[in-house]
Short mmCIF file of C-alpha atoms in Angstrom, two decimals:
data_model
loop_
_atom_site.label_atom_id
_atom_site.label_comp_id
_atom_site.label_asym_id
_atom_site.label_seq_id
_atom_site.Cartn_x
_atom_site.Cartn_y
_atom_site.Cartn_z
CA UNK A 282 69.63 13.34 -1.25
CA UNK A 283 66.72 13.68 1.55
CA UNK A 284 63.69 14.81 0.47
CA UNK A 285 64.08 17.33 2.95
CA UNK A 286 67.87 18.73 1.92
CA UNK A 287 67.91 21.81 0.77
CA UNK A 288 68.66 21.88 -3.27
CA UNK A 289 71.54 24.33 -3.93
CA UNK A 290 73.27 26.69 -6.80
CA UNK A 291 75.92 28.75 -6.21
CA UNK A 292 76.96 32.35 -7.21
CA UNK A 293 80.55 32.26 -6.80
CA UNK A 294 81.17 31.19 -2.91
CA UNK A 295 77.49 32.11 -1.83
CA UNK A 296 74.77 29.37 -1.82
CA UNK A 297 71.24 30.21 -3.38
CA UNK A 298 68.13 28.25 -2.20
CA UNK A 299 66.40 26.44 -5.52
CA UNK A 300 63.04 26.07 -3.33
CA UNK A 301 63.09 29.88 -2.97
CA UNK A 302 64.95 31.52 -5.35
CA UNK A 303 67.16 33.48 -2.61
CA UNK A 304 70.49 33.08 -1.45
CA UNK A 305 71.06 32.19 2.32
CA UNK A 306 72.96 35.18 3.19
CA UNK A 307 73.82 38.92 1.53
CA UNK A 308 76.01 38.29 -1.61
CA UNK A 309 78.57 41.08 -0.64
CA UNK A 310 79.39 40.10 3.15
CA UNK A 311 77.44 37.33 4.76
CA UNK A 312 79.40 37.87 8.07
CA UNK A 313 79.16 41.37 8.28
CA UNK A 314 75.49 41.26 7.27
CA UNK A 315 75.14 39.21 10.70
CA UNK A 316 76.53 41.48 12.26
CA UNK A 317 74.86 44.48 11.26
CA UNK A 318 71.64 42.79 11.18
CA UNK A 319 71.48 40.45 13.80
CA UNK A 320 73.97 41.05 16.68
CA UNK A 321 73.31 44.90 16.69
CA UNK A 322 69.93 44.77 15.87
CA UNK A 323 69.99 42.77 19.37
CA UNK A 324 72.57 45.10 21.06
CA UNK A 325 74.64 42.07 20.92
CA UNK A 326 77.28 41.68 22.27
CA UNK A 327 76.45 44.27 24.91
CA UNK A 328 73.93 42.33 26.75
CA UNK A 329 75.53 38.70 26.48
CA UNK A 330 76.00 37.09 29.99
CA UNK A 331 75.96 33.51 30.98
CA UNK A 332 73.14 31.53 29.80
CA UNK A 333 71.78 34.18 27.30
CA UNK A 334 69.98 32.61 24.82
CA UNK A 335 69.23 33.21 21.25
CA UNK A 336 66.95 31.78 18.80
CA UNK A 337 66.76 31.54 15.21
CA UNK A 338 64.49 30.82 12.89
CA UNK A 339 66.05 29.49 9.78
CA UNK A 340 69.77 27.78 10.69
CA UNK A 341 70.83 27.26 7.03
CA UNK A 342 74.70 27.45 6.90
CA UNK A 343 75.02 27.98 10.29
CA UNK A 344 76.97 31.33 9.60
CA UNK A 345 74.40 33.73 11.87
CA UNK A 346 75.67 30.93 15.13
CA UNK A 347 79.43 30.89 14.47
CA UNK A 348 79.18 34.42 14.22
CA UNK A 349 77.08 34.98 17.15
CA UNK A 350 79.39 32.53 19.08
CA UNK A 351 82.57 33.93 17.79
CA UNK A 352 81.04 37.73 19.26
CA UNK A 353 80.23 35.99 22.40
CA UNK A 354 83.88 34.57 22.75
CA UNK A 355 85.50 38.33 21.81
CA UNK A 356 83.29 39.77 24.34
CA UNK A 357 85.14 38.08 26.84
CA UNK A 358 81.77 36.57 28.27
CA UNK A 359 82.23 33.93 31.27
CA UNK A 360 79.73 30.97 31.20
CA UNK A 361 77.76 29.77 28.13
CA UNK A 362 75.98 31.24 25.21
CA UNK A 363 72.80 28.71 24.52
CA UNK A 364 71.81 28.85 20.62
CA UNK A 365 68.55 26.81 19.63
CA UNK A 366 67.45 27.17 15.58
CA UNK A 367 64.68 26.00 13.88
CA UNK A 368 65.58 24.68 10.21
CA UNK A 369 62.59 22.57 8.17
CA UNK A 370 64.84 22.05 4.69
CA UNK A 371 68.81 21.13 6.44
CA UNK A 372 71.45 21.62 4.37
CA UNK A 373 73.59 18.54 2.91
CA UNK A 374 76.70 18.80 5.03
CA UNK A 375 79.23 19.21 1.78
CA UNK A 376 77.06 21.88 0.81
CA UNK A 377 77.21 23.61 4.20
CA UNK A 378 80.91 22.67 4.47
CA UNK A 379 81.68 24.48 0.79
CA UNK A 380 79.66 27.96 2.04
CA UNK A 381 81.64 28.19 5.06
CA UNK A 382 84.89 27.33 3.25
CA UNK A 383 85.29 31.33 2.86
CA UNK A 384 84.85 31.88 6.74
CA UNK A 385 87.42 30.06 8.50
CA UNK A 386 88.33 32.83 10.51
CA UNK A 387 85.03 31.65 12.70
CA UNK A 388 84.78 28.75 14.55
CA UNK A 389 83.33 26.06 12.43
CA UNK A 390 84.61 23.07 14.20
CA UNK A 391 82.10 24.13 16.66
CA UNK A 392 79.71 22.36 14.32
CA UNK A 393 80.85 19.75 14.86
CA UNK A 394 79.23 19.15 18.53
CA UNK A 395 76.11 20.62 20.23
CA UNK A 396 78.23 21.02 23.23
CA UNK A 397 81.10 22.69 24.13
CA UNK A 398 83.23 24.77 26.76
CA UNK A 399 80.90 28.19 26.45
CA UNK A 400 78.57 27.22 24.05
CA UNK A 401 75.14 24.63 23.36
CA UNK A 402 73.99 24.51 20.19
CA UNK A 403 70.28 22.60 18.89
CA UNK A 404 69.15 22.90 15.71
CA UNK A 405 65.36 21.46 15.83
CA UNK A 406 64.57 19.98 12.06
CA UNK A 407 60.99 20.79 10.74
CA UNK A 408 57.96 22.90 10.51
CA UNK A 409 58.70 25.91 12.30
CA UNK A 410 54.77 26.41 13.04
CA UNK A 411 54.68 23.01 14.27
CA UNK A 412 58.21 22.95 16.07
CA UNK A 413 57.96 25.92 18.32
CA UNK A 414 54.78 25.01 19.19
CA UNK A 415 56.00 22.28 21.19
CA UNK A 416 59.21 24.05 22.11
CA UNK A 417 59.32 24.72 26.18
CA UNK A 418 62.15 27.01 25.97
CA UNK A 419 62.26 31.16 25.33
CA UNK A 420 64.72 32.99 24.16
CA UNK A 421 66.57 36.35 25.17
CA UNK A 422 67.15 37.51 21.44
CA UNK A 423 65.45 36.17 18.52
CA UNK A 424 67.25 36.12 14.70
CA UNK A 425 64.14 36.20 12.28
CA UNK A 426 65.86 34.72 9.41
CA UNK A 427 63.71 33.04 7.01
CA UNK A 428 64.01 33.35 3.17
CA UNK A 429 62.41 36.22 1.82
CA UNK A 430 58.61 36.68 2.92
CA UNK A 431 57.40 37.32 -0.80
CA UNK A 432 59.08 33.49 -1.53
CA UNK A 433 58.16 32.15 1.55
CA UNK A 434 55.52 33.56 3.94
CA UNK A 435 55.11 30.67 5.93
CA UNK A 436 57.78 31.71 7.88
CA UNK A 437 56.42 35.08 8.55
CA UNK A 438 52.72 34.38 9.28
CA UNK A 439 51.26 36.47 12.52
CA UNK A 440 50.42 32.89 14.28
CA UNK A 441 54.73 32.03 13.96
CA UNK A 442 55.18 35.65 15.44
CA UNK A 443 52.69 35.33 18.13
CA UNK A 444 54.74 31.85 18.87
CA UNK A 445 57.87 34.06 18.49
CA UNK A 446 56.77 36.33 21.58
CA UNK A 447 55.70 33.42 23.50
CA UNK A 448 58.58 32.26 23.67
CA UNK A 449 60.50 35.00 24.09
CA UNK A 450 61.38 36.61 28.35
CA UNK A 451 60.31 39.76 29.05
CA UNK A 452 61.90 42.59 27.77
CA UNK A 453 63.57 40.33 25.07
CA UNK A 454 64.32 41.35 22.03
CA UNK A 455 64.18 40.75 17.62
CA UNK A 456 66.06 41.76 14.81
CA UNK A 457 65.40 40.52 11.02
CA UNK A 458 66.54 41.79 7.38
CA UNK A 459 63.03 42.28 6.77
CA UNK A 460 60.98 45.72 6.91
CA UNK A 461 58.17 44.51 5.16
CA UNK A 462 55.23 46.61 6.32
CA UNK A 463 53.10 43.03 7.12
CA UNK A 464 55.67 41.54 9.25
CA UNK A 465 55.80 44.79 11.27
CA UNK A 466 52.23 44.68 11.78
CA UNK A 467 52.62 41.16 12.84
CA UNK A 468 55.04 41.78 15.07
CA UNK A 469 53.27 44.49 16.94
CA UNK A 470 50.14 42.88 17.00
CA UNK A 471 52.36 40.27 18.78
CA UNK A 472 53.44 42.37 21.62
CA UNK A 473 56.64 43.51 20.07
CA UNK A 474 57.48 47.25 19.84
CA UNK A 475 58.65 47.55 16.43
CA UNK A 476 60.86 49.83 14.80
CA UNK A 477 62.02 50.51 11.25
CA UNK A 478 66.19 50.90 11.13
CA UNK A 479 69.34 51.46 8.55
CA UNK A 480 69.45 47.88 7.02
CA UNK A 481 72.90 46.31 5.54
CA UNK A 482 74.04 46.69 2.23
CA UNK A 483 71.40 47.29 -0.58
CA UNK A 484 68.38 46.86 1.98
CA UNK A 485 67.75 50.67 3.08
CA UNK A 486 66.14 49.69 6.03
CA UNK A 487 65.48 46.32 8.71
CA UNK A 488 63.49 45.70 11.59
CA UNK A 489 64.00 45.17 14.98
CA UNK A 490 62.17 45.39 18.50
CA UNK A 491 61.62 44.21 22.05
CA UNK A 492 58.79 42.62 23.93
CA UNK A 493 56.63 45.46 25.37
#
């Protein structure tokens, strides 16, 4: 295995990070989770047009882009949805393969290229501090997804939000499962109006925002 690959366990169908002692995605309903969390914290799929653009920190199983893409595609959106992620521990491709074994209803062969009819997919391996530093591109909506910020705050420092809004087009927006009262205050103090909302499942409450 890479040094880099991401160590697994399993709880029934749902992979759990070793490194960080959480599982990638809400043990009841990763898909609706997504949904709940990320597309409507976005007002997704409401705003999707040609070219929108969402970024992601944390790609993991890849479950918050098929679902995104999959929303895009019901939508009935002409032209291209453009996905980049930032991911510094990949998954081993059996491992990712076995998670989304449950979700074949989405389009996982869409994996399988970076390119396709209506969609363009990167997923940029490394530091995200380092990473989106040299990133020239900005997103329309932004999927904070990291592993929890108690088990690993590197990916929630207020210099990686300050990136975040610099790389983000006016008026674009946030969402994360997070409502940690720090990463609020980062985000705010990063230009972001922030607000505190219903979260999915047993998280009473999420945030999510736009750039001021």
């Amino acid at each position: 295995m890479d040094k880099n690959q991401h160590k697994i366990e399993w709880r029934d169908t749902v992979p759990v990070s070793v490194q960080f002692d959480d599982p990638f995605y809400s043990l009841d309903d990763g898909v609706a989770e997504t949904r709940h969390v990320f597309l409507q914290g976005n007002d997704l799929p409401a705003r999707f047009s040609d070219g929108f653009h969402i970024a992601e920190l944390g790609f993991g199983t890849g479950l918050n882009f098929l679902t995104a893409l999959q929303a895009f595609r019901d939508s009935g959106s002409a032209g291209r949805l453009i996905f980049t992620s930032f991911e510094a521990y990949p998954m081993a491709p059996e491992d990712q393969r076995r998670a989304l074994d449950a979700h074949k209803d989405l389009p996982i062969e869409a994996l399988t290229s970076q390119t396709g009819p209506d969609y363009e997919l990167t997923v940029i391996i490394g530091d995200a501090r380092d990473m989106l530093a040299a990133w020239g591109g900005r997103a329309d909506a932004w999927f904070l997804d990291g592993f929890s910020p108690a088990k690993n705050p590197e990916m929630w420092g207020p210099d990686l939000m300050e990136m975040v809004a610099r790389h983000t087009v006016p008026g674009g927006t946030f969402a994360t499962y997070t409502a940690a009262g720090d990463i609020r205050r980062g985000l705010a103090n990063a230009g972001f109006t922030v607000e505190r909302v219903p979260g999915f499942g047993r998280k009473r409450h999420m945030t999510c925002g736009h750039l001021a």
